[in-house]
Coordinates of C-alpha atoms and ligand atoms in Angstrom, one line a residue:
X22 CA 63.4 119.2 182.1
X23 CA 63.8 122.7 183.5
X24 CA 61.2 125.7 183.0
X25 CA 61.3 126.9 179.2
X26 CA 63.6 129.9 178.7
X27 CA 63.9 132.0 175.8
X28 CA 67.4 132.6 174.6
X29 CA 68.1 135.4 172.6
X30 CA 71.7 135.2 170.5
X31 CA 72.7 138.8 168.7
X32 CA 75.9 137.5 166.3
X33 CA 78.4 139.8 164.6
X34 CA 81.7 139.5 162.7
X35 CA 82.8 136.2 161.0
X36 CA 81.1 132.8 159.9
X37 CA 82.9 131.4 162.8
X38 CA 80.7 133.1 165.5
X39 CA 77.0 132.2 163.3
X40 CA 78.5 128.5 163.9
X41 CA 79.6 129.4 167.2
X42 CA 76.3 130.7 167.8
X43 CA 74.2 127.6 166.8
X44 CA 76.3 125.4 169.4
X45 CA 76.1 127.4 172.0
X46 CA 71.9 127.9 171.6
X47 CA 72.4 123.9 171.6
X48 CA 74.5 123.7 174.7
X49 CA 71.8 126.0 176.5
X50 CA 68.8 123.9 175.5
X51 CA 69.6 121.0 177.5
X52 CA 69.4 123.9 180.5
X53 CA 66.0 125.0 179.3
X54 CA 66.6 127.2 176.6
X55 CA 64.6 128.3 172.6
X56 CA 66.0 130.1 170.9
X57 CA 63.6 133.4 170.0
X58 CA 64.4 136.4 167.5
X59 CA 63.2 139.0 169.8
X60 CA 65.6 140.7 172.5
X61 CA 61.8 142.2 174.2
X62 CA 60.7 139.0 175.4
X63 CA 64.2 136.8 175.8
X64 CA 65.3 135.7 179.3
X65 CA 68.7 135.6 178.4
X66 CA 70.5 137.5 175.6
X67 CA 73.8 136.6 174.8
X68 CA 75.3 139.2 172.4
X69 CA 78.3 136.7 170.3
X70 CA 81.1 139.8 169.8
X71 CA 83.7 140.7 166.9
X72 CA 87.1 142.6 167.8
X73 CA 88.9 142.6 164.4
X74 CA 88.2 146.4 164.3
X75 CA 87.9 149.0 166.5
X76 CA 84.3 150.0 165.7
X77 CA 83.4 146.7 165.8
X78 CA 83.9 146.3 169.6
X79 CA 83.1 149.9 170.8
X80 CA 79.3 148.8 169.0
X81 CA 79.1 146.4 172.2
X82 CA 79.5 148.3 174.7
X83 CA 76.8 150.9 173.5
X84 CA 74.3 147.8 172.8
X85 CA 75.5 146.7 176.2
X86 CA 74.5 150.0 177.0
X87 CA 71.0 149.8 175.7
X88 CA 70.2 146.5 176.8
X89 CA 71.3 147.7 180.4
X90 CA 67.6 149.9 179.9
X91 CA 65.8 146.5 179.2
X92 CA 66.9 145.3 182.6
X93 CA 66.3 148.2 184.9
X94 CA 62.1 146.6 184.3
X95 CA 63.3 143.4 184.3
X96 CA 65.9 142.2 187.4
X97 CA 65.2 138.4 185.9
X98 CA 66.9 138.9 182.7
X99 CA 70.3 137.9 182.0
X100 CA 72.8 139.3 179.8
X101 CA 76.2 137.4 178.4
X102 CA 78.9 138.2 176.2
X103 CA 80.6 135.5 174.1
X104 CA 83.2 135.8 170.9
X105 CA 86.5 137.7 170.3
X106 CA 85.6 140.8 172.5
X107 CA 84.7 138.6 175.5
X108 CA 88.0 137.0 175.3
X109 CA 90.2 140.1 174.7
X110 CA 88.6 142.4 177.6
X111 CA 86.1 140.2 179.5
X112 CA 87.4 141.6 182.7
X113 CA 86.8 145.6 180.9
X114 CA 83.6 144.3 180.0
X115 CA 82.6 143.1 183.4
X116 CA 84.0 146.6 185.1
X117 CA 82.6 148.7 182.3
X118 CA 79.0 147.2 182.7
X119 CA 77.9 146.4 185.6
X120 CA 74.5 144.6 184.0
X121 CA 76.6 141.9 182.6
X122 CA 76.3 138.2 184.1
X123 CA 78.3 136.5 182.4
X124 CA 81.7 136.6 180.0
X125 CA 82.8 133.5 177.9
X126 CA 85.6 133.2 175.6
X127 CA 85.2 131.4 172.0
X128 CA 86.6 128.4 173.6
X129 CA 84.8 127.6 176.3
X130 CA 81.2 127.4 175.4
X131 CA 80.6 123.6 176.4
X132 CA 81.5 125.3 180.2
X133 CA 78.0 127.3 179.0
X134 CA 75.2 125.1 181.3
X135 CA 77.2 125.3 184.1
X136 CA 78.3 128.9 184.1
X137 CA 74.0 129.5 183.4
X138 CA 73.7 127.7 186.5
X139 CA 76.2 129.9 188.5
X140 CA 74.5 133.2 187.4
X141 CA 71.3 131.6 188.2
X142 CA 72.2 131.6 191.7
X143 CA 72.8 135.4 191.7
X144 CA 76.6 135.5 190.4
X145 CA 78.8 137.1 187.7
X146 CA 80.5 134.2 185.8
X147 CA 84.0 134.6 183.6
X148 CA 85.5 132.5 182.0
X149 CA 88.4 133.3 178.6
X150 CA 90.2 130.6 179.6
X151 CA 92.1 128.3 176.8
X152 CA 91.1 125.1 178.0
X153 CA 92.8 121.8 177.3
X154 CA 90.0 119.8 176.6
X155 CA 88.0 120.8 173.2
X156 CA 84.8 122.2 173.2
X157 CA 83.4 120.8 169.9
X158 CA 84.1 117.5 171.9
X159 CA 82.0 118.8 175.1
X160 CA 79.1 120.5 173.1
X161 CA 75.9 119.0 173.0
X162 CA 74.4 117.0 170.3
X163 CA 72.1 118.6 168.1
X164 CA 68.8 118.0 168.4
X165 CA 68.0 116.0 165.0
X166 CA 65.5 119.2 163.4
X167 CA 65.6 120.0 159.3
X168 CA 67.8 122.7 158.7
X169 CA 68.0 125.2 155.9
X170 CA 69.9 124.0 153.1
X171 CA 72.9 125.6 153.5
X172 CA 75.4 125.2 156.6
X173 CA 78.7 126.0 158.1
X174 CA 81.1 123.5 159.8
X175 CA 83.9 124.6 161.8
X176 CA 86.6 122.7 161.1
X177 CA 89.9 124.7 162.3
X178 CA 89.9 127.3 164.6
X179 CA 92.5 129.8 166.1
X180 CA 95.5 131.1 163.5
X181 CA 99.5 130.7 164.3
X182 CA 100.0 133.6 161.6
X183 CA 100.4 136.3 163.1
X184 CA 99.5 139.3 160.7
X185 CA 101.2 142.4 162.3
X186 CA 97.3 144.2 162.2
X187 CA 95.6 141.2 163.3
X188 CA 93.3 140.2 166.8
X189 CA 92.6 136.6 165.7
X190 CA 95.7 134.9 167.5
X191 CA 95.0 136.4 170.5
X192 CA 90.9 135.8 170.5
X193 CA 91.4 132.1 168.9
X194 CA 94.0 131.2 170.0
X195 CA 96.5 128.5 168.4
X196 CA 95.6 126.7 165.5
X197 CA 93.7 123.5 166.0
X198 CA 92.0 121.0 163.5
X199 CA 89.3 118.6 164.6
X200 CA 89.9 114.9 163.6
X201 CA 88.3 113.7 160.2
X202 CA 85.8 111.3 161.6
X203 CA 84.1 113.9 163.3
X204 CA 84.0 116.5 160.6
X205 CA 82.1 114.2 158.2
X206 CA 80.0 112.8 161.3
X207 CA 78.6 115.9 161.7
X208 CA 78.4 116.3 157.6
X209 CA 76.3 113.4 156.9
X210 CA 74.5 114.6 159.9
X211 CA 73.8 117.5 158.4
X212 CA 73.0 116.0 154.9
X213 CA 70.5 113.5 156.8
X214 CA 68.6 116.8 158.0
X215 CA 68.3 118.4 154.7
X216 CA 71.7 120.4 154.1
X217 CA 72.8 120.1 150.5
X218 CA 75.7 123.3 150.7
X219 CA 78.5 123.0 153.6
X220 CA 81.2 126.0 154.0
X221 CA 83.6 124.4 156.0
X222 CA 85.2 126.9 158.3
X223 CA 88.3 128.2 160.1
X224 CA 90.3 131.1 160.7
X225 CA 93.1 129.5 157.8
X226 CA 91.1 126.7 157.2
X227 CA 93.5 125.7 154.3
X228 CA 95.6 125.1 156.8
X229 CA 94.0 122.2 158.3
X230 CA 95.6 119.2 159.3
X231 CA 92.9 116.6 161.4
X232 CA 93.7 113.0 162.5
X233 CA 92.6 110.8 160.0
X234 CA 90.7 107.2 160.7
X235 CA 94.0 106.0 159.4
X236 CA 96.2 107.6 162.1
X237 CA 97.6 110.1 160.1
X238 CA 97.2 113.9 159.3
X239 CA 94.8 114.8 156.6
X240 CA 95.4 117.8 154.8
X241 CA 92.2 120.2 153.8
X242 CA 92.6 118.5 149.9
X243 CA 91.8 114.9 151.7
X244 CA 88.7 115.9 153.8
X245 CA 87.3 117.5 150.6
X246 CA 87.7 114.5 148.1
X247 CA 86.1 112.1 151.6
X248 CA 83.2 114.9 151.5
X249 CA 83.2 115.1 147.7
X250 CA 82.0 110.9 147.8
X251 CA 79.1 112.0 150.4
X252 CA 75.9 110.7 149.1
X253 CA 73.4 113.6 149.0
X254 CA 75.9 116.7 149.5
X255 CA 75.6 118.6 146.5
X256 CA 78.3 121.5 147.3
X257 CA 81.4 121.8 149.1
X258 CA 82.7 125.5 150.0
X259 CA 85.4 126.6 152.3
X260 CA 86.7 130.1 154.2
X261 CA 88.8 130.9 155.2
X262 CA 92.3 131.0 153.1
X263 CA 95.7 132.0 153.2
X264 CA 97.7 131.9 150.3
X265 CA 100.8 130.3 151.7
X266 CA 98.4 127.0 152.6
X267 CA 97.0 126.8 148.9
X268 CA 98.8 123.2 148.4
X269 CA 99.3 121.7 145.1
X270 CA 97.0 118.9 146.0
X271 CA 94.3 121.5 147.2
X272 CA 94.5 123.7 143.8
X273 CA 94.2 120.0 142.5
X274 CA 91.2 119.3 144.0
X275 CA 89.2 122.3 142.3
X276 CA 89.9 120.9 138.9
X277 CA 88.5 117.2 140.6
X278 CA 85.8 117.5 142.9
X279 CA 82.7 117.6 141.4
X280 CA 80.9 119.1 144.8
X281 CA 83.4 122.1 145.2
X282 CA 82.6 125.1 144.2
X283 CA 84.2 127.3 142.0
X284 CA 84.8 130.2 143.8
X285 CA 87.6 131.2 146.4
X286 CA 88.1 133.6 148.7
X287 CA 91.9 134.5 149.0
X288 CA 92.4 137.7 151.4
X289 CA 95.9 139.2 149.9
X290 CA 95.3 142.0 152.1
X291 CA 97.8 144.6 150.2
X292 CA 99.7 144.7 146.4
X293 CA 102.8 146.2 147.9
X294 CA 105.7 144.2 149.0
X295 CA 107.0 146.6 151.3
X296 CA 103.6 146.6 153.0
X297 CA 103.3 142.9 152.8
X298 CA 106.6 142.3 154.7
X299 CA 105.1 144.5 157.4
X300 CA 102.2 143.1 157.6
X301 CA 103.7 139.7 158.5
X302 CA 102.5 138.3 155.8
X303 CA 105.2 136.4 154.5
X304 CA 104.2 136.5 150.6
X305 CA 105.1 138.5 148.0
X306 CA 102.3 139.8 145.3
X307 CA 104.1 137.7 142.8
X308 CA 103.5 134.6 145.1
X309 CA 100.2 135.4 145.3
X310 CA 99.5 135.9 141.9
X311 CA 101.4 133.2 140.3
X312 CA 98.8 130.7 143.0
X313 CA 95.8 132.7 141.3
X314 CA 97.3 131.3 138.2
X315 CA 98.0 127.7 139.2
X316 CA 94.2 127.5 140.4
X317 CA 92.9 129.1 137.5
X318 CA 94.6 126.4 135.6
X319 CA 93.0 124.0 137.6
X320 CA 89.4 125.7 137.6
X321 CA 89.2 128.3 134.8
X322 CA 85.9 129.3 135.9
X323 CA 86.6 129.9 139.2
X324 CA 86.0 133.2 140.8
X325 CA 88.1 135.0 143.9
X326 CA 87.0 137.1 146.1
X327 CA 90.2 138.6 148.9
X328 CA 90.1 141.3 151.3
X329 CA 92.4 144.2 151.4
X330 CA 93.7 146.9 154.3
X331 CA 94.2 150.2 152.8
X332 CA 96.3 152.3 155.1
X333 CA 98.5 150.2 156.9
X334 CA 101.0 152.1 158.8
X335 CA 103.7 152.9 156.9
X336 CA 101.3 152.5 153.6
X337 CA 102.6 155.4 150.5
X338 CA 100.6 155.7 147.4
X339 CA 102.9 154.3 145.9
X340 CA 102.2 151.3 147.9
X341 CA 98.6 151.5 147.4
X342 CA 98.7 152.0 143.3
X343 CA 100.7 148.9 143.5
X344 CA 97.8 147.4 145.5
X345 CA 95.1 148.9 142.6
X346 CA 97.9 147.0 140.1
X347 CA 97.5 143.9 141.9
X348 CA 93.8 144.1 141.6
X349 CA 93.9 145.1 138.0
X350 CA 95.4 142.2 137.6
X351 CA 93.4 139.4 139.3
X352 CA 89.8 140.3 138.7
X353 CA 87.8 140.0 141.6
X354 CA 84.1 138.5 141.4
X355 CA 83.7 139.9 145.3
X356 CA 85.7 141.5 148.0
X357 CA 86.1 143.6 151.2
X358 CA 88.0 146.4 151.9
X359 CA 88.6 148.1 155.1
X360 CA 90.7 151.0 156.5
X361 CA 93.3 149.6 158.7
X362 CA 92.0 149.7 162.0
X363 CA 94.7 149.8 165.3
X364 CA 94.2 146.4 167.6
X365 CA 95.2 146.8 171.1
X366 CA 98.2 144.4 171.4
X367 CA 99.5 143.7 167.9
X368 CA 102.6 144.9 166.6
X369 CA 101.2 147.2 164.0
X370 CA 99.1 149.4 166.6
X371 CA 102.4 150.4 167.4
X372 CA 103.7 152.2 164.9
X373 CA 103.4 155.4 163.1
X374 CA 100.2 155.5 161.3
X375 CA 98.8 157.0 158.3
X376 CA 96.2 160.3 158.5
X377 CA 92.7 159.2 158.8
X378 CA 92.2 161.7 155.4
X379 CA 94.0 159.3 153.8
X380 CA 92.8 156.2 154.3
X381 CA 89.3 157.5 153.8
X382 CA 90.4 158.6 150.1
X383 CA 92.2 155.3 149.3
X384 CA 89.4 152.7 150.3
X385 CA 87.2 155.1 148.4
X386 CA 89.4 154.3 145.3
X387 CA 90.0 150.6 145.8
X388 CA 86.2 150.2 146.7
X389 CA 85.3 151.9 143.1
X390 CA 87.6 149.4 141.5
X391 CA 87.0 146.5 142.9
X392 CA 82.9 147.5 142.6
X393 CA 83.8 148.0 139.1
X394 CA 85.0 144.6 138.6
X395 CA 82.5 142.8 140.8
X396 CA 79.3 144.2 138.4
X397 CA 80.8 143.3 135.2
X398 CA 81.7 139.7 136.2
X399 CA 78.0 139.8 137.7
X400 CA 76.1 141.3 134.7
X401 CA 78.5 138.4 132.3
X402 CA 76.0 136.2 133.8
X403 CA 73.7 137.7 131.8
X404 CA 72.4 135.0 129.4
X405 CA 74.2 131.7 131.0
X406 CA 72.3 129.0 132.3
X407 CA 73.7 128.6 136.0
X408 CA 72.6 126.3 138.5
X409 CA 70.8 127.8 142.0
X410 CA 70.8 126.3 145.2
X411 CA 67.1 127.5 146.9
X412 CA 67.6 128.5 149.7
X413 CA 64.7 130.6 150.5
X414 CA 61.1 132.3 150.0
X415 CA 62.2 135.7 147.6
X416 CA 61.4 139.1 147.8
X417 CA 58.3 139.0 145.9
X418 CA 55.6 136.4 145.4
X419 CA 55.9 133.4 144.4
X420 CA 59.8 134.1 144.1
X421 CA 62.5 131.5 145.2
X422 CA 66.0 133.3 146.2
X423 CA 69.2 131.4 146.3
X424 CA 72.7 131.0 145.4
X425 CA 74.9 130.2 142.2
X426 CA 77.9 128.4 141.7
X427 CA 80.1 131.0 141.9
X428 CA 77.7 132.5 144.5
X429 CA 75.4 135.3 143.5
X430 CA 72.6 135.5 144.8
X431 CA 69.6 134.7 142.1
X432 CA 66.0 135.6 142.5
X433 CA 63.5 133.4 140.2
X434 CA 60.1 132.7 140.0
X435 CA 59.7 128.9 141.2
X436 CA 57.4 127.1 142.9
X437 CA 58.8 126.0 146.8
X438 CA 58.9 122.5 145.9
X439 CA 62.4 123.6 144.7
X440 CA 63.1 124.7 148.1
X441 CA 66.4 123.1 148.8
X442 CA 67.3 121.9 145.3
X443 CA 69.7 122.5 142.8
X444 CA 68.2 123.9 139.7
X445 CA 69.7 125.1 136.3
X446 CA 68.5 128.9 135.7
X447 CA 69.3 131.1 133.2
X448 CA 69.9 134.1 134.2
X449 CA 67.9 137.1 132.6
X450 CA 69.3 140.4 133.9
X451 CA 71.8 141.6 136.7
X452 CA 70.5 144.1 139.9
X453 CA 72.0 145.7 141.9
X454 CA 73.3 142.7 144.0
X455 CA 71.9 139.7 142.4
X456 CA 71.0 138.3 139.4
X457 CA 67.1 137.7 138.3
X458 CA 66.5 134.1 136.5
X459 CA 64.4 132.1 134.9
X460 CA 63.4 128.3 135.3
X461 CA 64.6 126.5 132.3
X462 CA 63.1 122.8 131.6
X463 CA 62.6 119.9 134.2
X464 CA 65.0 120.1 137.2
X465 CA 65.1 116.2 137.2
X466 CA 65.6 116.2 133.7
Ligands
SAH518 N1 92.0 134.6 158.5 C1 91.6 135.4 157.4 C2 90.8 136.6 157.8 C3 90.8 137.2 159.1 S1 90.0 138.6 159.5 C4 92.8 135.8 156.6 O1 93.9 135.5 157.0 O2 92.7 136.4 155.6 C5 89.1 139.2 158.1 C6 89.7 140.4 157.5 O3 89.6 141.5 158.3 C7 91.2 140.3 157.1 O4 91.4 139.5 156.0 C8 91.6 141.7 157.0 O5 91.4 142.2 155.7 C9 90.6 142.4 157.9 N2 91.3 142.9 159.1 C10 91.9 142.2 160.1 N3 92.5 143.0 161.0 C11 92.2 144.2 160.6 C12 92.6 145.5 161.2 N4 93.3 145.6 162.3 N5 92.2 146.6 160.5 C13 91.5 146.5 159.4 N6 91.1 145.3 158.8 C14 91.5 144.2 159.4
SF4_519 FE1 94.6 137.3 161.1 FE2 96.7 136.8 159.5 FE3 95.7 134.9 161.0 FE4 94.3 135.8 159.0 S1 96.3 134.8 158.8 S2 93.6 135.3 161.0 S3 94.7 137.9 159.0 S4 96.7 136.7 161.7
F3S520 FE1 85.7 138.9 164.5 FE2 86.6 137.0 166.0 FE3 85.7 136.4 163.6 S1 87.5 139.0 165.8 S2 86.2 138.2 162.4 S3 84.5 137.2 165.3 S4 87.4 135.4 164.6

């Protein structure tokens, strides 16, 4: 085995990248690589980028910027850009900051060790190709250490959508689902090491269609029921959605499935028709609430979380009240909101937009209502016995922290025995962000 090197991974934007990240610390170790949380004393640092909006990709270039500082003492240390900004400007990145090594695109981190190698030897290394082989086929194994008890699985990347606003087409690429056999492979994997909560991922992860062991396509619905029947996994998540892929067998499967949990998040992205027409969306508010409807039917308890735009070109008030009707009428347990942000290369970017003044005002009125909302489904809690999912040491002493059901986070005093089990609380008052608990009774009982 080669020298030890430490490996130092910086990840923003989605769920998909903290996945991405873990493989691609994997594919390095067989080159020598731990991973370590300190930039300081790394000998590589590989920042794992986000492009959905504007402020999140001019943030790399001023860390880029920074870490530049941390090399001028130290001509050894290598620094890499991987993720969603590598693959829409790698060659910008490389001409914009000359202290890079090395560019890869979200698709081609199996080509990791080699490209390590390369800049080794004194080179630059790029590479934001689409390749045709698949890289969850190329990546290493894991190494077979417990893990925390709650993971992420990638299970469908890359979107064929097409939002008019959005980056992910271009960063991810088409969509692609990885066979079943794999997927619960790498779940009872997983499971083996300690995992009791998986969030299956992809861009429209609803969307998924995998080759099955018997030869044919497996929808989403199918790989949850196979996962629901895995001895050991207590909960089943998945993110994220889009409300034309919400199949009838899906919605079905929240009503069946003991292990999947009742919450879902389903971006709508705007209330307006108009605005959802040019958007791309291809859904109408009424579509979208009438598939609320049919999964509330199927799991009354269940609790949605979406995202919204405010300020999509072209956006009027009376566009955005209907968006502040549309929320009104769902009731949303958690959600983001942003300012529509212009994407290089997407259809949106351009057209006319709408005054920065603007959109400032209206995501400061969504955000009140959908903060609004969020606290009093949060403090209903108050008094229900829900079960927890420890996750983690708490705040204080001798406090456990970890997740509900419909997943809020839950601080109680437990010993860490319970660390990694799933544990009926009953929830005594509501923070700011989480709920405080109490143990009730034996959790075997
Ligand atoms: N695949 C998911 C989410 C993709 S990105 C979906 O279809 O919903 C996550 C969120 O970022 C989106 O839901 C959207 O609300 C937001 N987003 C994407 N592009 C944006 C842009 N150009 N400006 C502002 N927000 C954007
Ligand atoms: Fe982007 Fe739309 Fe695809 Fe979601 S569905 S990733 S918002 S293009
Ligand atoms: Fe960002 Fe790429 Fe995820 S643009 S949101 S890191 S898919």
């Amino acid at each position: 085995m080669a020298d030890q090197k430490k490996l130092f991974i910086k990840t923003y934007g989605c769920q998909m990248n903290v996945y991405d990240s873990e493989r691609m610390a994997e594919a390095l170790g067989g080159s020598g690589y731990v991973a370590t949380d300190s930039a300081e004393d790394a000998d590589m640092i590989l920042l794992n980028t986000c492009h959905i909006r504007e402020k999140a990709a001019e943030k790399i270039y001023s860390e880029l910027g920074r870490l530049k500082e941390l090399k001028l003492n130290r001509p050894d240390l290598k620094i890499g850009v991987a993720g969603c900004v590598a693959q829409a400007e790698g060659a910008e990145i490389m001409r914009r900051q000359p202290a890079v090594d090395l560019v890869v695109g979200p698709q081609s981190y199996h080509r990791l060790p080699q490209m390590e190698a390369d800049i080794r030897s004194g080179g630059r290394a790029l590479d934001t190709d689409f390749p045709a082989e698949d890289k969850f086929d190329h990546l290493a194994s894991r190494p077979k250490a417990q893990r925390g008890p709650s993971a992420f699985l990638t299970v469908q990347e890359g979107c064929d959508k097409f939002c008019a606003f959005c980056v992910v087409p271009y960063t991810r690429g088409a969509e692609v689902s990885r066979p079943v056999a794999r997927v619960l492979d790498e779940a009872r994997d997983l499971v083996a090491r300690g995992v009791r909560e998986i969030t299956l991922l992809g861009q429209n992860v609803n969307a998924y269609h995998g080759l099955g062991p018997d030869g044919l396509d497996w929808g989403l619905a199918r790989l949850i029921r196979e996962l629901d029947r895995v001895p050991g996994l207590a909960r089943i998540r998945y993110t994220t959605s889009h409300p034309n892929d919400m199949e009838d067998d899906l919605i079905a499967a929240h009503g069946d499935c003991a292990a999947l949990m009742p919450y879902l998040h389903l971006p709508v992205q705007s209330g307006s028709d108009r605005v959802l027409k040019a958007m791309n969306r291809k859904h109408t508010a009424a579509d979208y609430l009438r598939v609320i409807a049919r999964i509330r039917a199927a799991r009354p308890d269940i609790l949605i979380s979406g995202d919204f735009i405010v300020g999509f070109p072209g956006e009027t008030e009376e566009d955005f009240q209907a968006t502040l009707a549309l929320v009104e009428q769902v009731g949303y347990g958690q959600c983001y909101s942003f300012k529509y942000s212009e994407r290089p290369g997407t259809p949106a970017a351009e057209r006319a937009q709408v005054d920065e003044d603007v959109k400032t005002d209206r995501l400061h009125r969504l955000q009140a209502l959908l903060t609004q909302q969020q606290t009093e489904i949060q403090n209903a809690m108050v008094g229900r016995v829900v079960n927890v999912l420890f996750e983690k040491p708490g705040r204080m002493d001798g406090q456990l922290s970890g997740k509900s059901d419909h997943l809020h986070a839950v601080h109680v005093e437990a010993p860490t025995d319970l660390l990694g089990r799933v544990v009926p609380v009953r929830i005594v008052a509501a923070v700011r962000n989480s709920l405080a608990g109490v143990l009730i009774g034996d959790p075997d009982a």
